[in-house]
PDB file of C-alpha atoms in Angstrom:
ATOM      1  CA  UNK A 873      -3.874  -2.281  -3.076  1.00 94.00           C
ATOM      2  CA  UNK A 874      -6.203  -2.361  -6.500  1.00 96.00           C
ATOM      3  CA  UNK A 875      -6.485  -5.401  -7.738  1.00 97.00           C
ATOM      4  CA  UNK A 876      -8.476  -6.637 -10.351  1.00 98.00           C
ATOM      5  CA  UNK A 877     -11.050  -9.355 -10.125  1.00 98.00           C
ATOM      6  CA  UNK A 878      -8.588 -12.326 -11.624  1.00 97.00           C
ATOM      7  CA  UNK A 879      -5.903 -10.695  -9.557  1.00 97.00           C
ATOM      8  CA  UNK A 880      -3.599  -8.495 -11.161  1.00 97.00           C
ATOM      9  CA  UNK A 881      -2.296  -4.972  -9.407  1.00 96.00           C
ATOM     10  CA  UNK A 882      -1.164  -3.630 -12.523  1.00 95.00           C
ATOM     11  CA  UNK A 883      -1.480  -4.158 -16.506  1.00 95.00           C
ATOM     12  CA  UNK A 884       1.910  -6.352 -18.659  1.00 93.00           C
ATOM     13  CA  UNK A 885       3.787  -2.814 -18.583  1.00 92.00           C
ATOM     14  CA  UNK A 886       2.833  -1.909 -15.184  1.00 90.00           C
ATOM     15  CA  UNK A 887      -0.388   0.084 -16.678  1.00 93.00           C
ATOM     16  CA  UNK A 888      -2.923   1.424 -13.674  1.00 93.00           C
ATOM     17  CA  UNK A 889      -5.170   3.214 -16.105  1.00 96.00           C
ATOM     18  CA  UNK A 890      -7.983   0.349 -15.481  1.00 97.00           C
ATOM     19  CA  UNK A 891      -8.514   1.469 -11.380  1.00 96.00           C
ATOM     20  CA  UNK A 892     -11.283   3.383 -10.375  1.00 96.00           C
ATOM     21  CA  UNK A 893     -11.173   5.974  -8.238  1.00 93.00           C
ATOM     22  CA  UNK A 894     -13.010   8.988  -7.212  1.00 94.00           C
ATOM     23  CA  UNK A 895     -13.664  11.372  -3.768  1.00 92.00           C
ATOM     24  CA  UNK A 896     -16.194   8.762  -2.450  1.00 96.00           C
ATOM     25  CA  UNK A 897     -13.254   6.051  -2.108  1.00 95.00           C
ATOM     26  CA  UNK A 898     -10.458   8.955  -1.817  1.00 93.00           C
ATOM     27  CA  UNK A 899     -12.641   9.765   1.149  1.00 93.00           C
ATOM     28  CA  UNK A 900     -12.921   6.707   2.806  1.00 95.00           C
ATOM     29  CA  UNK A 901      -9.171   5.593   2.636  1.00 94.00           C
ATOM     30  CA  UNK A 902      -8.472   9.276   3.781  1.00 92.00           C
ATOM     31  CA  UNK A 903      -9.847   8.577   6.846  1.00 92.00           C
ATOM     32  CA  UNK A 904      -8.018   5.050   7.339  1.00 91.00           C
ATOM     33  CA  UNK A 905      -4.407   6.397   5.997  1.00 91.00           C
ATOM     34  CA  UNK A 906      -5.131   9.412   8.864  1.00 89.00           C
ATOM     35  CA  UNK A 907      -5.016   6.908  11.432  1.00 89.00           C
ATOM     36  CA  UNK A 908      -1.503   5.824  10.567  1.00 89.00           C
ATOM     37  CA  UNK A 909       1.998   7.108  10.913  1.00 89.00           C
ATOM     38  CA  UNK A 910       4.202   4.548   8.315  1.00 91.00           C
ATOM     39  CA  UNK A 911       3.784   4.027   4.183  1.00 93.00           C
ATOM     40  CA  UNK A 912       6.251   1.417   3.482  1.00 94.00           C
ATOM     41  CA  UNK A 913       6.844   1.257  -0.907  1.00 93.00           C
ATOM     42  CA  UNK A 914       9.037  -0.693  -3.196  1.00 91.00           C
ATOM     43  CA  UNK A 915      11.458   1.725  -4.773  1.00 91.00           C
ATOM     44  CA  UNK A 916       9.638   2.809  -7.933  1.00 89.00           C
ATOM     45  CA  UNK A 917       6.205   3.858  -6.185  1.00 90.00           C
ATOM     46  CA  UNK A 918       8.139   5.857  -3.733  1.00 92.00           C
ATOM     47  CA  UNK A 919      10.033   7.939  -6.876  1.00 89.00           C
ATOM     48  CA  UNK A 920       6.937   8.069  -7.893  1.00 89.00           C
ATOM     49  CA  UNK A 921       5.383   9.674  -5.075  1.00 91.00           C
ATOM     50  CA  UNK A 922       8.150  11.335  -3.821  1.00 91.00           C
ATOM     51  CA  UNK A 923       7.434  12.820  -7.382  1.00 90.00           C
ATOM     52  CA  UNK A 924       3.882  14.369  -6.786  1.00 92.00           C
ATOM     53  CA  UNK A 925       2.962  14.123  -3.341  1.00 92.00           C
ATOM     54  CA  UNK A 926       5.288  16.530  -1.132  1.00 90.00           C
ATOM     55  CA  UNK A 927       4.132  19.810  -3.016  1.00 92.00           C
ATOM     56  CA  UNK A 928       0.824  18.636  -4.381  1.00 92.00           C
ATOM     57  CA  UNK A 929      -1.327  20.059  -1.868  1.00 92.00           C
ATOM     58  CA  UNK A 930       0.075  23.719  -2.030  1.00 94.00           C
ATOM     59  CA  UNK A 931      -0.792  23.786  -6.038  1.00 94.00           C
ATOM     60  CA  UNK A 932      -3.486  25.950  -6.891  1.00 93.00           C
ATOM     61  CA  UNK A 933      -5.558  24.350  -8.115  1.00 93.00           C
ATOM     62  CA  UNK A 934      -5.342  20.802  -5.436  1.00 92.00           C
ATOM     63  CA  UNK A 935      -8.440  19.016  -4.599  1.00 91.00           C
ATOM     64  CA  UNK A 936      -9.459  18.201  -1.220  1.00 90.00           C
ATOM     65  CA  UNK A 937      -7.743  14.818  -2.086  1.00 89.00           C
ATOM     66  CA  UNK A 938      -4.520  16.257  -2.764  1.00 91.00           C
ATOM     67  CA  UNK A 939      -4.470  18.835   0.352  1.00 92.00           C
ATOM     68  CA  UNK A 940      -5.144  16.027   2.963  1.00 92.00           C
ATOM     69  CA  UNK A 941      -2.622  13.674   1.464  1.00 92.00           C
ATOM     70  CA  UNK A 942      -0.443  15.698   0.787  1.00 93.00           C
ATOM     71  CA  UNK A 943      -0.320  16.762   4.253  1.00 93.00           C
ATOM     72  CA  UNK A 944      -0.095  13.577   5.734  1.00 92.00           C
ATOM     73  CA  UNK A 945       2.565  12.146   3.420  1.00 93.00           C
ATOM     74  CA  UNK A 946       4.687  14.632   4.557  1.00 92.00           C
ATOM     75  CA  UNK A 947       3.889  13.777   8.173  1.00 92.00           C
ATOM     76  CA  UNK A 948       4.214  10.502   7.693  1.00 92.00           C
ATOM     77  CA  UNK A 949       7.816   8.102   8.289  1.00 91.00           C
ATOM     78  CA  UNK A 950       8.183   6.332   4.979  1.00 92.00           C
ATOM     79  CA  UNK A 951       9.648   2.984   4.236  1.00 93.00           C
ATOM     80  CA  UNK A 952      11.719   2.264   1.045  1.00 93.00           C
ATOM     81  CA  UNK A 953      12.248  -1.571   0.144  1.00 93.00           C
ATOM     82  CA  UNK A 954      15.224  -1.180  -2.262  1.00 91.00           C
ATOM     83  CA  UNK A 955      18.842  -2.671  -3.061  1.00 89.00           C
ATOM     84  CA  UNK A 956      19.681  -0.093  -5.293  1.00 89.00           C
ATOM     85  CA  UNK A 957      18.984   2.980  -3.483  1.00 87.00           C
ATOM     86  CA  UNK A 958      21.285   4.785  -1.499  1.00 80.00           C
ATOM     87  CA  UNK A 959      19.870   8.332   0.010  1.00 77.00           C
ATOM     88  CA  UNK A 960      16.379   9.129   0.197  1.00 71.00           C
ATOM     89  CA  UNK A 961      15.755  12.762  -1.058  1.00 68.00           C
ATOM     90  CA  UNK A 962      12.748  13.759   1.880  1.00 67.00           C
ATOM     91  CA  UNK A 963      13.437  13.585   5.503  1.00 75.00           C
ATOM     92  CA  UNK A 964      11.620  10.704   7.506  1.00 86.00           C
ATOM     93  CA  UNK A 965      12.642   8.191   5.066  1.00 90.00           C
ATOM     94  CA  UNK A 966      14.113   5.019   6.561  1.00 90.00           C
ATOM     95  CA  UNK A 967      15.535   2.841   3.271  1.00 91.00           C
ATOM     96  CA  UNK A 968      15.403  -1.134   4.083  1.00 91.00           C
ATOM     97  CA  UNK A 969      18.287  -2.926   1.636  1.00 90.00           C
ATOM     98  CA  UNK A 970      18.785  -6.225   3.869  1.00 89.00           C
ATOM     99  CA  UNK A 971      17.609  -8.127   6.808  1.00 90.00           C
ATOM    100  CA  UNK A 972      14.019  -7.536   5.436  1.00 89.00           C
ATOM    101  CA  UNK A 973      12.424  -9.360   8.327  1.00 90.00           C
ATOM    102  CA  UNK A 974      14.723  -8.107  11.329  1.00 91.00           C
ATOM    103  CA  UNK A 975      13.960  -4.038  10.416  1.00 89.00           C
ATOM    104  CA  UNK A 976      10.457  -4.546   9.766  1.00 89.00           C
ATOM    105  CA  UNK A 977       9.653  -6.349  12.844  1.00 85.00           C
ATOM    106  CA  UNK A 978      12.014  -3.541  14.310  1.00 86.00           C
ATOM    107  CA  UNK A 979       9.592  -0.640  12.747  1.00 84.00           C
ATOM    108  CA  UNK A 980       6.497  -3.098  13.852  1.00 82.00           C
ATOM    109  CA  UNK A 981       7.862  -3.185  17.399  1.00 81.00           C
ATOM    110  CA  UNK A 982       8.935   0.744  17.278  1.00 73.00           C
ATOM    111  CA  UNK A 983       7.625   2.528  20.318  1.00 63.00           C
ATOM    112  CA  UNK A 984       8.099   5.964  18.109  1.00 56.00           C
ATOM    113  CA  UNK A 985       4.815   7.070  16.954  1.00 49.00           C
ATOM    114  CA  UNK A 986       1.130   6.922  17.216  1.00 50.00           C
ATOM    115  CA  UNK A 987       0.113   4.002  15.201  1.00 52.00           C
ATOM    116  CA  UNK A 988       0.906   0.384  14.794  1.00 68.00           C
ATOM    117  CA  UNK A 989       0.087  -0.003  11.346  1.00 83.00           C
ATOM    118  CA  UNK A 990       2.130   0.518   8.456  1.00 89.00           C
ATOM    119  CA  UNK A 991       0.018   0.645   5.500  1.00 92.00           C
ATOM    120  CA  UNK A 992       2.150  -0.955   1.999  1.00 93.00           C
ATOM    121  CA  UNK A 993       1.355   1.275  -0.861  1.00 90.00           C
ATOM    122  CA  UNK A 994       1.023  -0.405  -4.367  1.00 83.00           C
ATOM    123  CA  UNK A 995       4.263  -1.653  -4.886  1.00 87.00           C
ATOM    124  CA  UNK A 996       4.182  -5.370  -6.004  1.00 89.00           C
ATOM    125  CA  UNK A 997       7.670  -6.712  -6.001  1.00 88.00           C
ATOM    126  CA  UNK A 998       8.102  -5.105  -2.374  1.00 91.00           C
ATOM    127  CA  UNK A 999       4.808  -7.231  -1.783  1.00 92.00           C
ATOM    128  CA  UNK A1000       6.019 -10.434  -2.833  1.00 92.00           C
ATOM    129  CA  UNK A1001       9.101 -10.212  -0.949  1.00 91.00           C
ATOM    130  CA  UNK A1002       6.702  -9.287   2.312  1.00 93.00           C
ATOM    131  CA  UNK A1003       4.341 -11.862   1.004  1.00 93.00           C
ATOM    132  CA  UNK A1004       7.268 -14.862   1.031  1.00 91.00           C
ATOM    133  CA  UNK A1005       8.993 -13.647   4.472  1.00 90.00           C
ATOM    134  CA  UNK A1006       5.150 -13.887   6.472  1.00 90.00           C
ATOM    135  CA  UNK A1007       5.540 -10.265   7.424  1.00 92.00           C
ATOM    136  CA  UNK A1008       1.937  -9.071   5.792  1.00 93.00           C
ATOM    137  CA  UNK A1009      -0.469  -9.127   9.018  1.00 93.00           C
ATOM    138  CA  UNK A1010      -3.669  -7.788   6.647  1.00 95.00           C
ATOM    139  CA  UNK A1011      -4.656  -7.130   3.339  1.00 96.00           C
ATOM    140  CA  UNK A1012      -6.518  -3.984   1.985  1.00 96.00           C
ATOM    141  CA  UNK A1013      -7.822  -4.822  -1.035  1.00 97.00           C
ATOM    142  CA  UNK A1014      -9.917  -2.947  -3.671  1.00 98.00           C
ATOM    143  CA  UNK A1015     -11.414  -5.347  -6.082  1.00 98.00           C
ATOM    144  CA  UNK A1016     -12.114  -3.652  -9.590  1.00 98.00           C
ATOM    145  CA  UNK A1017     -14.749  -4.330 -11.536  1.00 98.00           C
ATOM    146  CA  UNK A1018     -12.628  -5.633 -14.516  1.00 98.00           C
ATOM    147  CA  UNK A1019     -10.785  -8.861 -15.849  1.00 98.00           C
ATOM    148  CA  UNK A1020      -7.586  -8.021 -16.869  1.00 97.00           C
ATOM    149  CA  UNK A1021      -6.197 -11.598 -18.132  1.00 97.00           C
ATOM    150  CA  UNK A1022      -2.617 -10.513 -18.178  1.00 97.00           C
ATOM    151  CA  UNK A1023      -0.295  -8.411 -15.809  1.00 97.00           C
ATOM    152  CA  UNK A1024       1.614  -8.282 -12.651  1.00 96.00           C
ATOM    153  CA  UNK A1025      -0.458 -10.532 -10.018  1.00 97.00           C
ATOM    154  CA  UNK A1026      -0.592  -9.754  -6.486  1.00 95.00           C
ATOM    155  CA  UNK A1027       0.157 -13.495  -4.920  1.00 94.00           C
ATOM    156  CA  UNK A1028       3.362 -15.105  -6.905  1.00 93.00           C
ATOM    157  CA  UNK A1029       5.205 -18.286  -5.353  1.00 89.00           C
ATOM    158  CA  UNK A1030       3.409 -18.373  -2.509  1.00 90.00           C
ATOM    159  CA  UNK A1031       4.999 -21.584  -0.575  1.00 88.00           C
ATOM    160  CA  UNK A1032       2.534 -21.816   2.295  1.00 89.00           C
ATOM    161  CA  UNK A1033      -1.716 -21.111   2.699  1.00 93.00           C
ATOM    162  CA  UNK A1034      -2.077 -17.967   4.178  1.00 95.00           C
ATOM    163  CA  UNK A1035      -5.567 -17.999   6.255  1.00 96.00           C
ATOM    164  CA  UNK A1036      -7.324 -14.915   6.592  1.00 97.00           C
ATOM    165  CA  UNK A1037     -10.749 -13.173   8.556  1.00 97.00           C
ATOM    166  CA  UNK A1038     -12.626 -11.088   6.644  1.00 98.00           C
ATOM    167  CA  UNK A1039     -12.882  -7.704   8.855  1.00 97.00           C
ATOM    168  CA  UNK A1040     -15.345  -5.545   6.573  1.00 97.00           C
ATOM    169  CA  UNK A1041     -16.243  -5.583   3.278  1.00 98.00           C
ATOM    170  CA  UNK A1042     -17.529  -2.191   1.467  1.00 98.00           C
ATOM    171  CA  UNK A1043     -19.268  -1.604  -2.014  1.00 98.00           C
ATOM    172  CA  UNK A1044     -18.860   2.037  -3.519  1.00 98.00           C
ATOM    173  CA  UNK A1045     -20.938   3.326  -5.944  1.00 97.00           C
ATOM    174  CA  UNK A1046     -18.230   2.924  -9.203  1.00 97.00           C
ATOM    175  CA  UNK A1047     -18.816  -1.070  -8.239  1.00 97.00           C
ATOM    176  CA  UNK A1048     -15.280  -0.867  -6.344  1.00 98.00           C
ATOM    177  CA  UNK A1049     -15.315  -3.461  -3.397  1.00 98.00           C
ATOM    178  CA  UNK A1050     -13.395  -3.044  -0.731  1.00 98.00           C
ATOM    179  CA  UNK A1051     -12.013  -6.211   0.936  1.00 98.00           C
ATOM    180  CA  UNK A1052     -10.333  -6.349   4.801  1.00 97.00           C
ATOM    181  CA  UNK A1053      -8.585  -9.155   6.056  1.00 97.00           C
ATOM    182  CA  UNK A1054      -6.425  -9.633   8.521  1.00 96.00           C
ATOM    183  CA  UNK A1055      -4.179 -13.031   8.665  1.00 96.00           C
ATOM    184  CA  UNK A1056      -5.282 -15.451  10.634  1.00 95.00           C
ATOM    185  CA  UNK A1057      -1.710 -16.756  12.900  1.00 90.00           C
ATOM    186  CA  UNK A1058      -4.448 -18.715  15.341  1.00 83.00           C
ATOM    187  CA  UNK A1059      -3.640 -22.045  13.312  1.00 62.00           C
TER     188      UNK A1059
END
């Protein structure tokens, strides 16, 4: 998840323009999203990928970026947080309307595939709702080197501390820090 230093994932209107990006930090989540088999999004980012990412490696004139993520999108089982959808239009595409807690601790506990983690992708209101039920076990943050004042905030109504260890920290070169932590249930 971006975030910006006081907080925010996205601008009043849901503007991302502000995030920095650029093959240095494409390449090092690359190699972290490779090591997992599940992308769970809220509704909108998945139309949104669903959008780009299933052909974008086959156009033309794709960067390295788009090829490998591309591929591995496709590979990958996705998770849909939504109430209003229905049918998911790619294959792999498990859609979670109720129970939140019972089917992702069902996926968590899934002995199908090679990876335990299920990496969230943007999506803030599917991150509050994971955020409130206790069923976010890290947070991948990449702080951006701005102050935004207003926008959508990553932590909303949160009811109870949520303790954390730092596992790395990163700088990249565009002044992008990347922040690990994993929650801390040893209380």
């Amino acid at each position: 998840m971006h975030i910006s230093l006081d907080g925010f994932v996205a601008g009043p209107k849901g503007e991302m323009n502000w995030i920095k990006v650029d093959e240095e930090i494409f390449d090092h989540v690359g190699k972290r999203i490779g090591k997992t088999d599940t992308a769970l999004y809220g509704r909108v980012t998945y139309q949104m990928m669903e959008n780009y990412w299933p052909a974008a490696g086959k156009e033309p004139d794709a960067s390295k970026h788009d090829i490998e993520h591309s591929t591995w999108y496709n590979k990958a089982h996705k998770v849909v947080l939504s109430k209003t959808m229905k049918n998911a239009s790619l294959p792999n595409t498990t859609i979670i309307s109720d129970n939140l807690a019972d089917r992702i601790n069902e996926i968590k506990q899934s002995p199908a595939g090679d990876s335990k983690d299920i990496l969230l992708f943007g999506s803030p209101t599917a991150t509050h709702a994971l955020i409130q039920q206790n069923l976010i076990d890290g947070y991948w943050l990449f702080v951006n080197p701005i102050i935004l004042g207003r926008g959508i905030p990553l932590f909303v109504d949160i009811k109870d501390e949520i303790k954390l260890k730092l596992l790395t920290t990163r700088q990249f070169t565009s002044g992008v820090t990347e922040l690990n932590y994993l929650v801390d249930r040893q209380q």
